[in-house]
């Protein structure tokens, strides 16, 4: 991953985890707890792709596993968020533009349900049966509802910051032939930029041809 992506992802993950542990977990809402950490990983994965999403998800989940008051086996949530980040990164828009909010909202609901099921499944493998006592159906419904309500306030902001970070002039532009990175795709039409570049190239070629003709004419006159 690029350095600027790491420098952005680490503070976002830490802030999201602190807010989730110190604020959201203490609201004592029925069912699941709104997963701000999951939404942050989703926002970054939708910009950075499946590899970046998997790495960020693993790091965020491992941090959540080790942060108090975690009461489960270390690595459990890291595995869940790693898989979720990878899958979310696979639906990153290739053109860099999202035409409507329907796609991201579907991703949020699927991630909320998928992460809850995976967390409960991994817990069952290691002998944690707490999900059975709470009620898995209620957890799935409340997780999807809370994350869907919280997503419009989190995911767009995270995606905006990630696009700005990718616009850093110090970032590696070795693969800039694809020039329309996610950020430029959202703010302007990549096609228009390419057409502008082609027009500039045509103008340069026309000027060079005129200069060549003038040189040939002068040579004929001298003879």
Coordinates of C-alpha atoms in Angstrom, one line a residue:
X1 CA 0.0 0.0 0.0
X2 CA 1.1 3.6 -0.6
X3 CA 2.4 5.5 2.3
X4 CA -0.3 8.2 2.1
X5 CA -3.0 5.5 2.2
X6 CA -1.5 4.1 5.4
X7 CA -1.2 7.5 7.0
X8 CA -4.9 8.1 6.3
X9 CA -6.2 4.7 7.2
X10 CA -4.5 4.3 10.6
X11 CA -6.0 7.5 12.1
X12 CA -9.5 6.7 10.7
X13 CA -9.4 3.2 12.1
X14 CA -8.2 4.3 15.5
X15 CA -10.8 7.1 15.7
X16 CA -13.6 4.8 14.6
X17 CA -12.6 2.1 17.2
X18 CA -12.4 4.7 20.0
X19 CA -15.9 6.1 19.2
X20 CA -17.3 2.6 18.9
X21 CA -15.9 1.4 22.2
X22 CA -16.4 4.6 24.2
X23 CA -19.7 5.8 22.7
X24 CA -21.7 3.4 20.6
X25 CA -21.1 0.4 22.8
X26 CA -22.4 2.3 25.8
X27 CA -25.8 3.2 24.2
X28 CA -27.1 -0.2 25.2
X29 CA -29.3 -0.5 22.1
X30 CA -31.3 -3.6 21.6
X31 CA -29.5 -6.3 19.6
X32 CA -26.2 -5.5 17.9
X33 CA -23.9 -2.5 18.4
X34 CA -23.6 -0.1 15.4
X35 CA -20.3 -1.1 13.8
X36 CA -18.5 2.1 13.0
X37 CA -15.3 0.2 12.4
X38 CA -16.9 -2.0 9.7
X39 CA -18.3 1.1 7.9
X40 CA -14.8 2.7 7.9
X41 CA -13.3 -0.4 6.4
X42 CA -16.0 -0.5 3.7
X43 CA -15.4 3.1 2.8
X44 CA -11.7 2.6 2.4
X45 CA -12.2 -0.7 0.5
X46 CA -14.5 0.9 -2.0
X47 CA -11.7 3.3 -2.9
X48 CA -8.5 1.2 -2.5
X49 CA -9.8 -2.1 -3.9
X50 CA -9.7 -5.7 -2.7
X51 CA -6.1 -5.9 -1.7
X52 CA -6.1 -2.6 0.2
X53 CA -9.5 -3.6 1.7
X54 CA -8.2 -6.9 3.0
X55 CA -5.1 -5.4 4.5
X56 CA -7.0 -2.6 6.2
X57 CA -9.7 -5.0 7.4
X58 CA -7.2 -7.3 8.9
X59 CA -5.4 -4.5 10.7
X60 CA -8.6 -2.9 12.0
X61 CA -10.0 -6.3 13.1
X62 CA -6.8 -7.2 14.9
X63 CA -6.8 -3.8 16.7
X64 CA -10.4 -4.4 17.8
X65 CA -9.5 -7.9 19.0
X66 CA -6.7 -6.5 21.2
X67 CA -8.4 -3.4 22.4
X68 CA -10.2 -3.5 25.8
X69 CA -12.9 -4.6 26.7
X70 CA -12.5 -7.3 24.0
X71 CA -13.6 -10.7 25.5
X72 CA -13.0 -13.0 22.5
X73 CA -10.1 -14.8 21.0
X74 CA -7.6 -12.6 19.2
X75 CA -7.8 -12.8 15.5
X76 CA -11.5 -13.6 15.3
X77 CA -12.7 -10.1 14.2
X78 CA -9.5 -9.7 12.2
X79 CA -10.5 -12.6 10.0
X80 CA -14.0 -11.3 9.6
X81 CA -13.0 -7.8 8.6
X82 CA -10.2 -9.1 6.3
X83 CA -12.8 -11.1 4.3
X84 CA -15.3 -8.3 4.3
X85 CA -12.7 -5.8 3.2
X86 CA -11.6 -8.0 0.4
X87 CA -15.1 -8.7 -0.9
X88 CA -16.1 -5.0 -0.6
X89 CA -13.0 -4.0 -2.6
X90 CA -14.1 -6.3 -5.4
X91 CA -17.1 -4.1 -6.1
X92 CA -15.0 -0.9 -6.4
X93 CA -16.4 1.0 -9.5
X94 CA -13.9 0.7 -12.3
X95 CA -14.8 4.1 -13.8
X96 CA -14.4 5.8 -10.4
X97 CA -17.9 7.0 -10.3
X98 CA -20.9 5.7 -8.4
X99 CA -24.1 6.7 -10.1
X100 CA -26.4 6.2 -7.1
X101 CA -26.3 5.4 -3.4
X102 CA -28.1 2.1 -4.0
X103 CA -24.9 0.1 -4.6
X104 CA -23.0 1.3 -1.5
X105 CA -26.1 0.8 0.7
X106 CA -26.5 -2.8 -0.6
X107 CA -22.8 -3.3 0.2
X108 CA -23.4 -2.0 3.8
X109 CA -26.3 -4.3 4.4
X110 CA -24.5 -7.3 3.0
X111 CA -21.4 -6.5 5.0
X112 CA -23.4 -6.1 8.2
X113 CA -25.2 -9.4 7.8
X114 CA -22.1 -11.2 6.5
X115 CA -19.9 -10.0 9.3
X116 CA -22.4 -11.0 11.9
X117 CA -22.8 -14.5 10.5
X118 CA -19.0 -14.9 10.1
X119 CA -18.4 -13.7 13.6
X120 CA -21.0 -16.1 15.0
X121 CA -19.7 -18.9 12.9
X122 CA -16.0 -18.4 13.9
X123 CA -17.2 -18.2 17.5
X124 CA -19.1 -21.5 17.3
X125 CA -15.9 -23.1 16.0
X126 CA -13.9 -21.9 19.1
X127 CA -16.7 -22.7 21.5
X128 CA -18.4 -19.3 21.9
X129 CA -22.2 -19.8 21.8
X130 CA -23.2 -16.4 23.1
X131 CA -25.0 -15.6 19.8
X132 CA -27.4 -18.4 20.4
X133 CA -28.5 -16.9 23.7
X134 CA -29.0 -13.4 22.3
X135 CA -30.8 -14.6 19.2
X136 CA -29.1 -14.7 15.8
X137 CA -32.1 -13.3 13.9
X138 CA -32.4 -10.3 16.1
X139 CA -28.6 -9.7 15.8
X140 CA -28.8 -9.8 12.0
X141 CA -31.7 -7.5 11.8
X142 CA -30.4 -4.9 14.3
X143 CA -26.9 -5.0 12.8
X144 CA -28.2 -4.3 9.3
X145 CA -30.6 -1.6 10.5
X146 CA -28.0 0.3 12.7
X147 CA -25.3 0.2 10.1
X148 CA -27.6 1.3 7.3
X149 CA -28.7 4.3 9.4
X150 CA -25.2 5.2 10.3
X151 CA -23.7 4.6 6.8
X152 CA -24.7 7.9 5.1
X153 CA -22.8 9.8 7.8
X154 CA -19.7 7.7 7.6
X155 CA -19.0 6.0 4.3
X156 CA -19.2 9.0 2.0
X157 CA -16.9 11.0 4.2
X158 CA -14.4 8.2 4.4
X159 CA -14.5 7.7 0.6
X160 CA -14.0 11.5 0.1
X161 CA -10.9 11.5 2.4
X162 CA -9.5 8.4 0.6
X163 CA -9.9 10.0 -2.8
X164 CA -8.2 13.2 -1.6
X165 CA -5.3 11.1 -0.2
X166 CA -4.9 9.4 -3.6
X167 CA -4.6 12.9 -5.1
X168 CA -1.5 13.6 -3.1
X169 CA 1.2 14.9 -5.6
X170 CA 3.8 12.9 -3.7
X171 CA 1.9 9.7 -4.4
X172 CA 3.3 7.1 -6.8
X173 CA 2.1 7.9 -10.3
X174 CA 4.0 5.2 -12.1
X175 CA 0.7 3.7 -13.2
X176 CA -0.7 7.0 -14.1
X177 CA -1.6 5.8 -17.6
X178 CA -4.9 4.8 -16.1
X179 CA -4.9 8.4 -15.0
X180 CA -8.5 8.4 -13.9
X181 CA -8.1 7.3 -10.4
X182 CA -11.2 7.0 -8.3
X183 CA -11.0 10.6 -7.2
X184 CA -10.7 12.2 -10.6
X185 CA -13.5 9.9 -11.8
X186 CA -15.9 11.3 -9.3
X187 CA -15.0 15.0 -9.8
X188 CA -14.7 15.2 -13.5
X189 CA -15.2 13.1 -16.6
X190 CA -12.1 11.1 -17.5
X191 CA -13.3 11.1 -21.1
X192 CA -13.3 14.8 -21.3
X193 CA -9.7 14.9 -20.1
X194 CA -8.6 12.4 -22.6
X195 CA -10.3 14.3 -25.4
X196 CA -8.6 17.4 -24.3
X197 CA -5.2 15.7 -24.4
X198 CA -5.9 14.4 -27.9
X199 CA -6.9 17.9 -29.1
X200 CA -3.6 19.3 -27.7
X201 CA -1.7 16.6 -29.5
X202 CA -3.5 17.3 -32.8
X203 CA -2.7 21.0 -32.4
X204 CA 1.0 20.2 -31.9
X205 CA 1.1 18.0 -34.9
X206 CA -0.6 20.6 -37.1
X207 CA 1.9 23.3 -36.0
X208 CA 4.8 21.0 -36.7
X209 CA 3.4 20.2 -40.2
X210 CA 3.0 23.9 -40.9
X211 CA 6.6 24.5 -39.9
X212 CA 7.8 21.7 -42.1
X213 CA 5.9 23.1 -45.1
X214 CA 7.3 26.5 -44.6
X215 CA 10.8 25.0 -44.5
X216 CA 10.3 23.2 -47.7
X217 CA 8.9 26.3 -49.5
X218 CA 11.9 28.4 -48.4
X219 CA 14.2 25.7 -49.7
X220 CA 12.4 25.7 -53.1
X221 CA 12.6 29.6 -53.3
X222 CA 16.4 29.5 -52.6
X223 CA 16.9 27.1 -55.4

